[in-house]
Coordinates of C-alpha atoms and ligand atoms in Angstrom, one line a residue:
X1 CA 10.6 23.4 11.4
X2 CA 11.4 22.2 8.3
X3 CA 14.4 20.1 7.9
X4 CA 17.7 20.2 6.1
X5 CA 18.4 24.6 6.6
X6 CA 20.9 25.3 9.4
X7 CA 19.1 26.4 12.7
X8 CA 20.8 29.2 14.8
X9 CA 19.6 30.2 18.5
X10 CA 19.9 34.0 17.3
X11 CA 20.5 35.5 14.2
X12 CA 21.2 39.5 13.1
X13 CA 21.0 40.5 9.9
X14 CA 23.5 43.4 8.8
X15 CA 27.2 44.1 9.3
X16 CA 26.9 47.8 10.3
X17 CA 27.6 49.0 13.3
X18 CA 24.2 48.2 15.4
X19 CA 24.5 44.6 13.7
X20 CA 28.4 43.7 14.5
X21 CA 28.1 45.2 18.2
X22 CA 24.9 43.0 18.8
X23 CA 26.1 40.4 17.3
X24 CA 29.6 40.5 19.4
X25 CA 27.8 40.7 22.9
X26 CA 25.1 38.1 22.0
X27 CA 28.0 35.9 21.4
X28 CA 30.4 36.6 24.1
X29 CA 27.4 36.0 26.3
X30 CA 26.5 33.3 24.9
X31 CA 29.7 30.8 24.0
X32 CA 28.0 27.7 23.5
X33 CA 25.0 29.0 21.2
X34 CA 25.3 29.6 17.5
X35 CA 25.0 32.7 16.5
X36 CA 24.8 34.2 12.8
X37 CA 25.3 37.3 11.5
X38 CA 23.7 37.8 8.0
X39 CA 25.0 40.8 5.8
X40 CA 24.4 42.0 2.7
X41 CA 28.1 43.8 2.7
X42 CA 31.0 41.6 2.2
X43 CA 32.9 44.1 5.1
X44 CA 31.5 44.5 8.6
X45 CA 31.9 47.5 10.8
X46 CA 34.0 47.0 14.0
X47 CA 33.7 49.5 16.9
X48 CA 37.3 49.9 18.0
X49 CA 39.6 52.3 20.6
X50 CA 35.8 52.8 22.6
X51 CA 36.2 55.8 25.2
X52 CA 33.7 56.4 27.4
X53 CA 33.9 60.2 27.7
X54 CA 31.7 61.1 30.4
X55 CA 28.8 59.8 31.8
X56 CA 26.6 59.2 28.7
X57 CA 29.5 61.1 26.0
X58 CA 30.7 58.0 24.3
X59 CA 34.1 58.3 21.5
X60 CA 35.0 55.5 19.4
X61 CA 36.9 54.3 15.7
X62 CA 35.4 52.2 13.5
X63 CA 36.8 50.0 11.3
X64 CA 35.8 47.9 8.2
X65 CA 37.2 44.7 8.7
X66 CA 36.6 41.4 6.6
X67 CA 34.2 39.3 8.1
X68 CA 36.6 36.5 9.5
X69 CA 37.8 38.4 11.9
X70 CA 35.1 38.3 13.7
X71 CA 34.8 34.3 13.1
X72 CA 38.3 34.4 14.8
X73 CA 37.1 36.2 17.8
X74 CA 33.8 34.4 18.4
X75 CA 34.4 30.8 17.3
X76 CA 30.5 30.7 18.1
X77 CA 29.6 33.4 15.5
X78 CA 29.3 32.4 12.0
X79 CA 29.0 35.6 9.7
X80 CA 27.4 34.9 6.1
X81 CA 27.5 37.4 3.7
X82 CA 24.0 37.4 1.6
X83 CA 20.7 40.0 1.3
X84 CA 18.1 38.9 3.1
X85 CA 15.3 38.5 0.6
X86 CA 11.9 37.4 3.1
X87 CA 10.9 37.1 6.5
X88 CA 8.6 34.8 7.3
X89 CA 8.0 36.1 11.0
X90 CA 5.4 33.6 12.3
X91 CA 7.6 30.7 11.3
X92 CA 10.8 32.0 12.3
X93 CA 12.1 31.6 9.1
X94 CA 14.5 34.1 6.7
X95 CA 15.4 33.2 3.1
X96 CA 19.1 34.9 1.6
X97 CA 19.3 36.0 -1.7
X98 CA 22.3 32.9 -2.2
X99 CA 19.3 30.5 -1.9
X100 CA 20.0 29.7 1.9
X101 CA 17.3 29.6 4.5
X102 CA 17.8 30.2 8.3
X103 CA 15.7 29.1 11.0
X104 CA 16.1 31.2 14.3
X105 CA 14.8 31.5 17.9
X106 CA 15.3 35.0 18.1
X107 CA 16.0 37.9 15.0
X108 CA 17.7 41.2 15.6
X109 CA 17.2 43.4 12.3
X110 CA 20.4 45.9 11.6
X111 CA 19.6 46.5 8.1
X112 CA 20.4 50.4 8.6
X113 CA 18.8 53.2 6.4
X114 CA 19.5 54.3 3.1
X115 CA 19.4 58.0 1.6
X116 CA 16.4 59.8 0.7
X117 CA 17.0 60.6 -2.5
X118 CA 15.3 63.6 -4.3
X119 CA 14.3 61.9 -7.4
X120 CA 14.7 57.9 -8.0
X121 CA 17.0 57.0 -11.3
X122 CA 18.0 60.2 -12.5
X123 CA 21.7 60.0 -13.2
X124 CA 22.4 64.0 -12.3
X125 CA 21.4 62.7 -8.7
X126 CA 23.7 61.2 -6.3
X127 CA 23.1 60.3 -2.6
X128 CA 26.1 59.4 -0.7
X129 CA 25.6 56.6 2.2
X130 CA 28.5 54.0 1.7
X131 CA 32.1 53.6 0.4
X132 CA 31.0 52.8 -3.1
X133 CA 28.7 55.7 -3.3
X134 CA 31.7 58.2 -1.4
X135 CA 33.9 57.0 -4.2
X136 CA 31.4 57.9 -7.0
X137 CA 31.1 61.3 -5.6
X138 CA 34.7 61.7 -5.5
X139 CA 35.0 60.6 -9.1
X140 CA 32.4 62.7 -10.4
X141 CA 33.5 65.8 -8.6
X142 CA 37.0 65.5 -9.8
X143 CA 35.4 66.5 -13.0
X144 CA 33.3 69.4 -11.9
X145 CA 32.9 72.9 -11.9
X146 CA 30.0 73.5 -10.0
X147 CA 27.5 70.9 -7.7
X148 CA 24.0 72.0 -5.7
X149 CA 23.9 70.1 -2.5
X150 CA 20.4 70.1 -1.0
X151 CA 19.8 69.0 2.3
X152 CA 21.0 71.0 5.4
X153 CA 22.1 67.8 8.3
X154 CA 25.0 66.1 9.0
X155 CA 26.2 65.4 5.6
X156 CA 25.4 68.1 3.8
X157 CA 27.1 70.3 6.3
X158 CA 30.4 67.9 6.2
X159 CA 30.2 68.1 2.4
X160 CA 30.0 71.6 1.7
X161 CA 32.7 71.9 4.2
X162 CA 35.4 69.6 2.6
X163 CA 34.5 70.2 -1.4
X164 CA 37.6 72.4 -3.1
X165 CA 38.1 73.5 -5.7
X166 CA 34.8 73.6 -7.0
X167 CA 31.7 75.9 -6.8
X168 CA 28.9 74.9 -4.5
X169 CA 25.4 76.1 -4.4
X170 CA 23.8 75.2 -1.3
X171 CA 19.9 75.1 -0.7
X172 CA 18.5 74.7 2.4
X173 CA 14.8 74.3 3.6
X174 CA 15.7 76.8 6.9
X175 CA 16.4 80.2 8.0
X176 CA 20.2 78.8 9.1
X177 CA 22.4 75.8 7.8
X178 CA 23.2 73.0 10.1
X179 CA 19.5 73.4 11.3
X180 CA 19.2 69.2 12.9
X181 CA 22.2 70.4 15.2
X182 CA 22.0 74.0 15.9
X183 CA 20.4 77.4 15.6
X184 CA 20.9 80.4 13.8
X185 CA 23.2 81.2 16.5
X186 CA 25.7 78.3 15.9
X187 CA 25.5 78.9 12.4
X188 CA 26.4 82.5 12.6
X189 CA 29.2 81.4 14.4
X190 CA 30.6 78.0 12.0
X191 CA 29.6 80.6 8.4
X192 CA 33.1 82.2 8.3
X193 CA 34.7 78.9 8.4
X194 CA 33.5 78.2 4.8
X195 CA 34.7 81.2 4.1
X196 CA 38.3 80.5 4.7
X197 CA 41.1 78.9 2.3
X198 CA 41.1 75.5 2.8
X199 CA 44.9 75.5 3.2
X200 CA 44.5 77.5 5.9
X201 CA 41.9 75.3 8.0
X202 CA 43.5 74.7 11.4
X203 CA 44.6 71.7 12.3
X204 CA 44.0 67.9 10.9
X205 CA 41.2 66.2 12.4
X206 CA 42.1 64.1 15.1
X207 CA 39.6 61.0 14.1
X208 CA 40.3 57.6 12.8
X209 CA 40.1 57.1 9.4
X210 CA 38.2 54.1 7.5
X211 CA 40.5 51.0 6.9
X212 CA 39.4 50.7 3.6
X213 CA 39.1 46.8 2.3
X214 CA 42.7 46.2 0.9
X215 CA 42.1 43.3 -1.4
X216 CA 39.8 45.8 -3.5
X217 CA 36.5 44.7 -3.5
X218 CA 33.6 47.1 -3.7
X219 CA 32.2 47.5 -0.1
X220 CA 28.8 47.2 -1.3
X221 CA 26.4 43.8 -1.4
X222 CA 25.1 41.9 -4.3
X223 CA 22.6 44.2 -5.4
X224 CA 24.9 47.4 -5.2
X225 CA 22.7 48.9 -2.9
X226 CA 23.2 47.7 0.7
X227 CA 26.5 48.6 1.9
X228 CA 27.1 50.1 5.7
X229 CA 26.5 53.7 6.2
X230 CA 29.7 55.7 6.6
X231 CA 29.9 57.8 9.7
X232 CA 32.2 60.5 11.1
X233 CA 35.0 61.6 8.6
X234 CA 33.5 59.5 5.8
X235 CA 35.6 62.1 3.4
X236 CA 39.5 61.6 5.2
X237 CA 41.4 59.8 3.0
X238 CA 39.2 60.8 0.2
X239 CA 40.0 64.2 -1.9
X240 CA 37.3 66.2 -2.3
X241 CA 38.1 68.3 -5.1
X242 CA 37.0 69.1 -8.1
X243 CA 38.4 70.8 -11.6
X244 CA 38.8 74.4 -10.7
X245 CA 42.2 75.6 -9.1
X246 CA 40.8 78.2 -6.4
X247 CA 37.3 78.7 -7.1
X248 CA 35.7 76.9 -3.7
X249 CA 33.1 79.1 -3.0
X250 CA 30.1 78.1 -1.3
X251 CA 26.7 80.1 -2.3
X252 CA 24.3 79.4 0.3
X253 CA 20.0 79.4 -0.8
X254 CA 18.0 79.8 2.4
X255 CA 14.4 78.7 3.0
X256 CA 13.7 77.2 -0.3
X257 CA 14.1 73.3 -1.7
X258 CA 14.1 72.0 -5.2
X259 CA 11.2 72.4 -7.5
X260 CA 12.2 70.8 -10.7
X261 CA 15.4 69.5 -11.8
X262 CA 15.9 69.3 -15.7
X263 CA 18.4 67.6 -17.7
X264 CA 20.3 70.3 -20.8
X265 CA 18.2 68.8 -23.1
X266 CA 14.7 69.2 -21.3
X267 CA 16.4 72.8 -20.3
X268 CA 16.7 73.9 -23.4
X269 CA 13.2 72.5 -25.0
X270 CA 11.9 73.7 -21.9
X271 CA 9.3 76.8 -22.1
X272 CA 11.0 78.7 -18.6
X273 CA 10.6 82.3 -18.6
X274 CA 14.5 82.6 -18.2
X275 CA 17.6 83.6 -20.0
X276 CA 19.0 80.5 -20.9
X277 CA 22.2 81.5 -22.4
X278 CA 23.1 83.9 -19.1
X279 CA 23.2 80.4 -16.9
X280 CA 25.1 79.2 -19.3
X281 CA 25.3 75.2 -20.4
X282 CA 25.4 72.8 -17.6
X283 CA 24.8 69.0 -17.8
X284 CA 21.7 69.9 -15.7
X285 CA 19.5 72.3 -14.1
X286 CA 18.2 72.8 -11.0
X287 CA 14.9 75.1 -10.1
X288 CA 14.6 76.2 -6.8
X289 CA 11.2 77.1 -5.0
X290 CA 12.5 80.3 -4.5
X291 CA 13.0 80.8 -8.6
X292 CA 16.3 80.5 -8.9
X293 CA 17.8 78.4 -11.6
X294 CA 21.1 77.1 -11.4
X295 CA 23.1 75.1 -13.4
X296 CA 25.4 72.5 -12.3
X297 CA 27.4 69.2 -13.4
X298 CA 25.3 66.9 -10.5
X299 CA 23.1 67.3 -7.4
X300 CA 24.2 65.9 -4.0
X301 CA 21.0 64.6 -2.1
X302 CA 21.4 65.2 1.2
X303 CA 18.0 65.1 2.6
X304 CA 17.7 62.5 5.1
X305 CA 17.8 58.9 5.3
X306 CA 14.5 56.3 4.3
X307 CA 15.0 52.9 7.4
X308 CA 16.1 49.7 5.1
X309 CA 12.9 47.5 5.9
X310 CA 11.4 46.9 2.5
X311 CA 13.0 42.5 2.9
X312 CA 10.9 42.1 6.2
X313 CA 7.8 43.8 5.3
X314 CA 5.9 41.4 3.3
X315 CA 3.6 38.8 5.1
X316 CA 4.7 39.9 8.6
X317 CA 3.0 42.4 10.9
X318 CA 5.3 45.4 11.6
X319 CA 4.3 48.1 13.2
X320 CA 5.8 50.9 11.3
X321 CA 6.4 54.4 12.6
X322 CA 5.5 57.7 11.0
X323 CA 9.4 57.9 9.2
X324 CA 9.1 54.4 7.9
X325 CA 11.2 52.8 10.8
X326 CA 10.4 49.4 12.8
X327 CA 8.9 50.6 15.5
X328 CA 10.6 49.0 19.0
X329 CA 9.4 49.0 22.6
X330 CA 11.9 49.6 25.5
X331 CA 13.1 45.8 25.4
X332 CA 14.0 46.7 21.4
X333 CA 11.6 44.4 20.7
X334 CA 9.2 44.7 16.9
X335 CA 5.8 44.1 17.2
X336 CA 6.5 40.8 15.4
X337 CA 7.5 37.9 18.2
X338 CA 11.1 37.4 18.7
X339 CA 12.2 40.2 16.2
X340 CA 13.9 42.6 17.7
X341 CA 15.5 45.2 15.5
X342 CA 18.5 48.3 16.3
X343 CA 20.4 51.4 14.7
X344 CA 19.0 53.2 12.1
X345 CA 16.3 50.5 10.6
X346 CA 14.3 51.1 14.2
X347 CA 12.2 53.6 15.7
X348 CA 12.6 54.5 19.4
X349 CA 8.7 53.5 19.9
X350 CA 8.9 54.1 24.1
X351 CA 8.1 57.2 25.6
X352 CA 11.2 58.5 25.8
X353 CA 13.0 60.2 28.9
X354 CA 12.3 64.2 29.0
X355 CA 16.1 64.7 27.9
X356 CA 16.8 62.1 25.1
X357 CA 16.1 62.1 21.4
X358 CA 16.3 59.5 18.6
X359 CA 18.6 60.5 15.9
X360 CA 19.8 57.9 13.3
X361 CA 24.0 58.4 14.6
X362 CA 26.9 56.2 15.0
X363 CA 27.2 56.5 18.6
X364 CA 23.2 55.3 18.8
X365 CA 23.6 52.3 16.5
X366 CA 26.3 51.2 18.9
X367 CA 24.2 51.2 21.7
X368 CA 20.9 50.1 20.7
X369 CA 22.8 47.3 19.1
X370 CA 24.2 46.5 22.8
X371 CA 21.3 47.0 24.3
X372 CA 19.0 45.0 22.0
X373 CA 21.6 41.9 22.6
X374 CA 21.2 42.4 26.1
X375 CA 17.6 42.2 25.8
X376 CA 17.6 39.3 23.7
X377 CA 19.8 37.8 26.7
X378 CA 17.5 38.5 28.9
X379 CA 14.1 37.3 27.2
X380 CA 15.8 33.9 26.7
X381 CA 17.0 34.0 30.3
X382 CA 13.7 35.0 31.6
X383 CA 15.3 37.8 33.4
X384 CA 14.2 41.2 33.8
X385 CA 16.0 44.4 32.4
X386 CA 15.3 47.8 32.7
X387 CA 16.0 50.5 30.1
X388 CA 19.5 51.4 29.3
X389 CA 21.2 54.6 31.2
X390 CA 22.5 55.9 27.5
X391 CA 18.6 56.5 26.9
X392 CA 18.7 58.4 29.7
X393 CA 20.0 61.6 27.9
X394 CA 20.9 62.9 24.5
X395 CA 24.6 63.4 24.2
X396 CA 26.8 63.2 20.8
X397 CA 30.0 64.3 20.4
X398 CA 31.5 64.7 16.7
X399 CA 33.4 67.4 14.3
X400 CA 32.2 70.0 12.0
X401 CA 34.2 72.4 10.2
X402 CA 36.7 71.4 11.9
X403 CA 35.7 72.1 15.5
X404 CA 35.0 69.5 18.9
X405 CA 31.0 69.9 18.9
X406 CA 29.0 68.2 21.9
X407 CA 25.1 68.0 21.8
X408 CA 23.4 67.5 25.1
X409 CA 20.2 66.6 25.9
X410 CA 17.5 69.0 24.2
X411 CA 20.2 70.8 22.5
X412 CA 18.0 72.8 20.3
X413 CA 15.3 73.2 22.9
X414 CA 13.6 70.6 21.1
X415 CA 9.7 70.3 21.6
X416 CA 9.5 72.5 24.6
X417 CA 8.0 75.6 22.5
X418 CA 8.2 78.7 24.4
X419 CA 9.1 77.5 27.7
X420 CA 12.9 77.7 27.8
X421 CA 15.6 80.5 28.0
X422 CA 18.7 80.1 25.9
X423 CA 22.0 81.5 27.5
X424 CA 24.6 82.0 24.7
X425 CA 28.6 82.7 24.8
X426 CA 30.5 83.1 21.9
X427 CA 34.2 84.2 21.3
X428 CA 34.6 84.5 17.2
X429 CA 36.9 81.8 15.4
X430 CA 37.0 80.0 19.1
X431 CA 33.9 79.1 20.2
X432 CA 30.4 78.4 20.2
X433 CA 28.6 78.0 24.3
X434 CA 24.7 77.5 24.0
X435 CA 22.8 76.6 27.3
X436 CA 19.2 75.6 27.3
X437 CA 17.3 76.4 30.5
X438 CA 13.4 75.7 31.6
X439 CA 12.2 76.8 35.1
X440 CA 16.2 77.2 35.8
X441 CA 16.9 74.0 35.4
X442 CA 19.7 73.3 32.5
X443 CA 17.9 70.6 30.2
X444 CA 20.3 71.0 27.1
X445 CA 23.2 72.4 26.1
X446 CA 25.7 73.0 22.4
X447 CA 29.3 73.2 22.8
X448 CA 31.5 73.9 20.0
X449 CA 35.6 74.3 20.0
X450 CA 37.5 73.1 22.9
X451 CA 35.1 74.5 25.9
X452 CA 36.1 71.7 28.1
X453 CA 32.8 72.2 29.5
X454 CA 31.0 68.7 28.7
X455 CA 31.6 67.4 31.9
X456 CA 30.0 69.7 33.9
X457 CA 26.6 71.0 31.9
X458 CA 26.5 66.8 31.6
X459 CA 26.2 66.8 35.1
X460 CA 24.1 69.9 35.3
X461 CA 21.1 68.1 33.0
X462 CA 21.5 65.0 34.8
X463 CA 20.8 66.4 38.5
X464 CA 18.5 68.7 37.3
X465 CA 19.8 71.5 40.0
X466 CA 17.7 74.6 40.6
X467 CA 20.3 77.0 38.5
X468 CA 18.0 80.1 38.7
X469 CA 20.2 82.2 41.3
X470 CA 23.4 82.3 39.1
X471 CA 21.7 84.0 36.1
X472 CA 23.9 84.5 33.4
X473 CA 27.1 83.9 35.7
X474 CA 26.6 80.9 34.4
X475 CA 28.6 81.5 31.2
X476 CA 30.8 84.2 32.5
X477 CA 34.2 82.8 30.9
X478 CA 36.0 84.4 34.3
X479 CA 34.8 81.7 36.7
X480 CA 36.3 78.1 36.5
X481 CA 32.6 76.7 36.5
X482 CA 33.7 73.4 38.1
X483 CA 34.6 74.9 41.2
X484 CA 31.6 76.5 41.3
X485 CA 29.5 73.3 41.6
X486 CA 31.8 71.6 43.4
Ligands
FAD501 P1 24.4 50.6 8.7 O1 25.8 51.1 9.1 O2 23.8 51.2 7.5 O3 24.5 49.1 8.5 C1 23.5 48.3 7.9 C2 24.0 47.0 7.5 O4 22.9 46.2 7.1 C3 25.0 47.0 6.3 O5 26.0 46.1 6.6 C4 24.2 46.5 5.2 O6 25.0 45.8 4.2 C5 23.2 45.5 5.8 N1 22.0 45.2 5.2 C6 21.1 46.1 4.7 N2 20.0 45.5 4.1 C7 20.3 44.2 4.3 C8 19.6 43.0 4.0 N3 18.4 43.0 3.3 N4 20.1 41.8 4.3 C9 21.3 41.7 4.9 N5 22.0 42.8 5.3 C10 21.5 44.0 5.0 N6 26.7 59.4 12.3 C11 27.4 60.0 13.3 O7 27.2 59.7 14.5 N7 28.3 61.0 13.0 C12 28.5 61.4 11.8 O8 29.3 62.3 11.6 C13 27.9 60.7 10.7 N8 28.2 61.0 9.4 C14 27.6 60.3 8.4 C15 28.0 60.5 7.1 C16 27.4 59.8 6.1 C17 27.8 60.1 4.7 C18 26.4 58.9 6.4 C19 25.7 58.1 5.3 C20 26.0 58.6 7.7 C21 26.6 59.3 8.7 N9 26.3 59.1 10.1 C22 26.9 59.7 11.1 C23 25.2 58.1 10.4 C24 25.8 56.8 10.8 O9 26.7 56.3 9.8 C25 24.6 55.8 11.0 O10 23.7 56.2 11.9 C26 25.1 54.4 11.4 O11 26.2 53.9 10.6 C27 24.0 53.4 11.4 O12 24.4 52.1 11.7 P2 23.6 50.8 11.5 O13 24.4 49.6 11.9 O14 22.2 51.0 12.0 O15 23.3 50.8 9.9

């Protein structure tokens, strides 16, 4: 070890959600060890009001929080706010983009994920993945008429939701919007939604907002690029609207993504077999694979998220997974020695039980990033651990349009092909019951509005009962379920 740079018994580098949780259990666990947590954000996420739903349904708040309040907590935990520029694996060694270098005994990397965007450096494109980049949005949309959002997860779906007074085209690669949480089904059934005046959109949502930093400092890390992802309700407190007073229509493009995007200039010089003057002029242009050209003031990427590992890479011996993540056994441990990584910068890399999925969410960060502490814990204690139970099955629980949605295990019958039997109930404007079945056995199910059901179909996937004699009983809205399993 080389002398003179500060040594620290573990170290986790990013202030996100899978970073702050590991780094609180690591040093709760371990009071007399010094432990650093190295972010590129000058705020750090902080998991707060934590309800533990069901078995494996988890609810919680999250709040940005300046990084001292953590210090205060864990007088054990230093938190150092710098980009992590190298990792030199072998020698245990990371160097900070303020010049510092850190020697560790064992790494946990929480660098997150960033968006995909469509086309790198073209100012008509904007991904949204942190405050700063939410607040750019905002800005620009307050001075729009019309935006194409392209993508069709999480985001997208939020976004097209909240936008007012503002045209939206929306262009989606699938048969039905919403596509990484539902099927055509559940779409069906949230479509009207959009349809409705925004004033007239029941209820607020219940969920926490962001605590947004108060002393007005951008959230984002020296090189503008590295700030926490935002999670559920990353638009309250944020108006969504743009110029037009009514106009908030939302045109949606099935089955096609986007071929060319042009800025007025190329447009216009361009030699496309359209009638230019009928779309009328734009600041850009966007050319759908189906043909279509629309016009628009900017594009929303909303196409997925690319893991943040490009600082760790370079000298070290990662095993990468096919979508670019760190790929981590069952202990969350890299391929590199005593790296362990969590949230969205990993891949799930075991073989995963029949009824759980990977996907890069809030309530997944939190865990790995308590799970890959405890593993840590138990590597340097030599003691044995055995997978989590959260792994155990899939379960999510979150908002869209406005409705209580809960995911459960293989919600969208996800990888078993033909072999599964989908039982559906659905009451217009109320709510959404999908059950996933294979050889009578419930192995997934989507629930949106209030269906108080989660409980039960939880407990349904995880015991795996025989469910073949009660048919399609087992939706009929006229027996109190619960007593029926009782
Ligand atoms: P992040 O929160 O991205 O944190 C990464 C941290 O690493 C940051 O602090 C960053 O500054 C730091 N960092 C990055 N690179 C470096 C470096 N080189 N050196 C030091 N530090 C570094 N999930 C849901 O469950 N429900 C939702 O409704 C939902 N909505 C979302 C809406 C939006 C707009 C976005 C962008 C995401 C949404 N997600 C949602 C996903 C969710 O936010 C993420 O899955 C989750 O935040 C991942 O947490 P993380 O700790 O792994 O990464």
């Amino acid at each position: 070890m080389s002398t003179g740079c500060p040594f620290f018994t573990f170290v986790i580098v990013g202030g996100g959600i899978a970073g702050v949780t590991c780094a609180e259990q690591i040093a709760s666990q371990f009071a007399s060890d010094d432990v650093c947590l190295l972010t590129a954000s000058p705020l750090v996420k902080t998991v707060t009001n934590f309800k533990q739903v069901s078995k494996t349904l988890e609810e919680f708040d999250v709040e940005e929080q300046p990084s001292s309040v953590l210090e205060e907590k864990y007088p054990n935990l230093k938190v150092i706010q710098s980009a992590v520029k190298l990792l030199r694996a072998k020698e245990h060694l990371l160097q900070a983009e303020n010049g510092q270098t850190f020697h560790y005994k064992k790494l946990c990397i929480c660098s997150g994920a960033r968006p995909k965007l469509l086309t790198q450096d073209n100012p008509h494109v904007l991904g949204i993945r942190d405050t700063d980049s939410a607040q750019e949005f905002q800005k620009r949309l307050s001075k729009a008429k019309r935006i194409v959002v392209i993508g069709n997860g999480g985001i997208a779906l939020e976004l097209v939701y909240e936008v007012e007074g503002c045209e939206v085209i929306w262009a989606v690669k699938d048969r039905a919007i919403g596509n990484t949480f539902f099927d055509a089904g559940a779409a069906q059934f949230l479509i009207p939604s959009l349809e409705v005046d925004k004033k007239e959109r029941s209820l607020p949502c219940k969920r926490a907002r962001y605590t947004t930093d108060k002393t007005g400092a951008g959230q984002s890390g020296a090189t503008g690029e590295l700030g926490s992802a935002l999670g559920p309700d990353w638009h309250e407190g944020i108006e969504l609207r743009g110029t037009e007073q009514n106009s908030s229509g939302v045109h949606i493009e099935y089955e096609c993504e986007v071929d060319k995007i042009y800025t007025q200039q190329e447009f216009l010089q361009s030699q496309l077999d359209t009638n230019k003057s009928e779309l009328g002029l734009w600041p850009a242009y966007v050319q759908l694979t189906n043909g279509k050209i629309y016009g628009c003031d900017f594009v929303v990427s909303a196409t997925g998220v690319v893991p943040n590992t490009d600082p760790f890479l370079s000298g070290n011996n990662f095993e990468l997974a096919g979508d670019h993540g760190l790929r981590v056994d069952d202990h969350m441990r890299t391929s590199e020695q005593d790296v362990y990584a969590a949230g969205d910068v990993c891949t799930a890399g075991w073989e995963p039980s029949a009824l759980w999925q990977q996907m890069r969410l809030w309530t997944q960060a939190r865990q790995m990033g308590w799970y890959a502490a405890r593993c840590m814990a138990a590597d340097v204690l030599e003691e044995p651990i055995e997978l989590d139970f959260c792994f155990e099955l899939f379960s999510h629980i979150t908002k869209f349009f406005n409705y209580k949605v809960v995911l459960l295990g293989k919600f969208n019958a996800q990888g078993l092909g033909q072999d599964h039997e989908l039982l559906v109930r659905c009451t217009k404007g109320q709510e959404y019951v999908k059950v996933v079945l294979t050889g009578g056995r419930m192995v997934g199910a989507v629930l949106i509005g209030e269906t108080d059901l989660e409980e039960t179909f939880e407990n349904l996937i995880l015991n795996q009962m025989d469910l073949s004699r009660y048919g399609e009983e087992l939706l009929n809205p006229n027996i109190d379920i619960e007593d029926y399993f009782d």
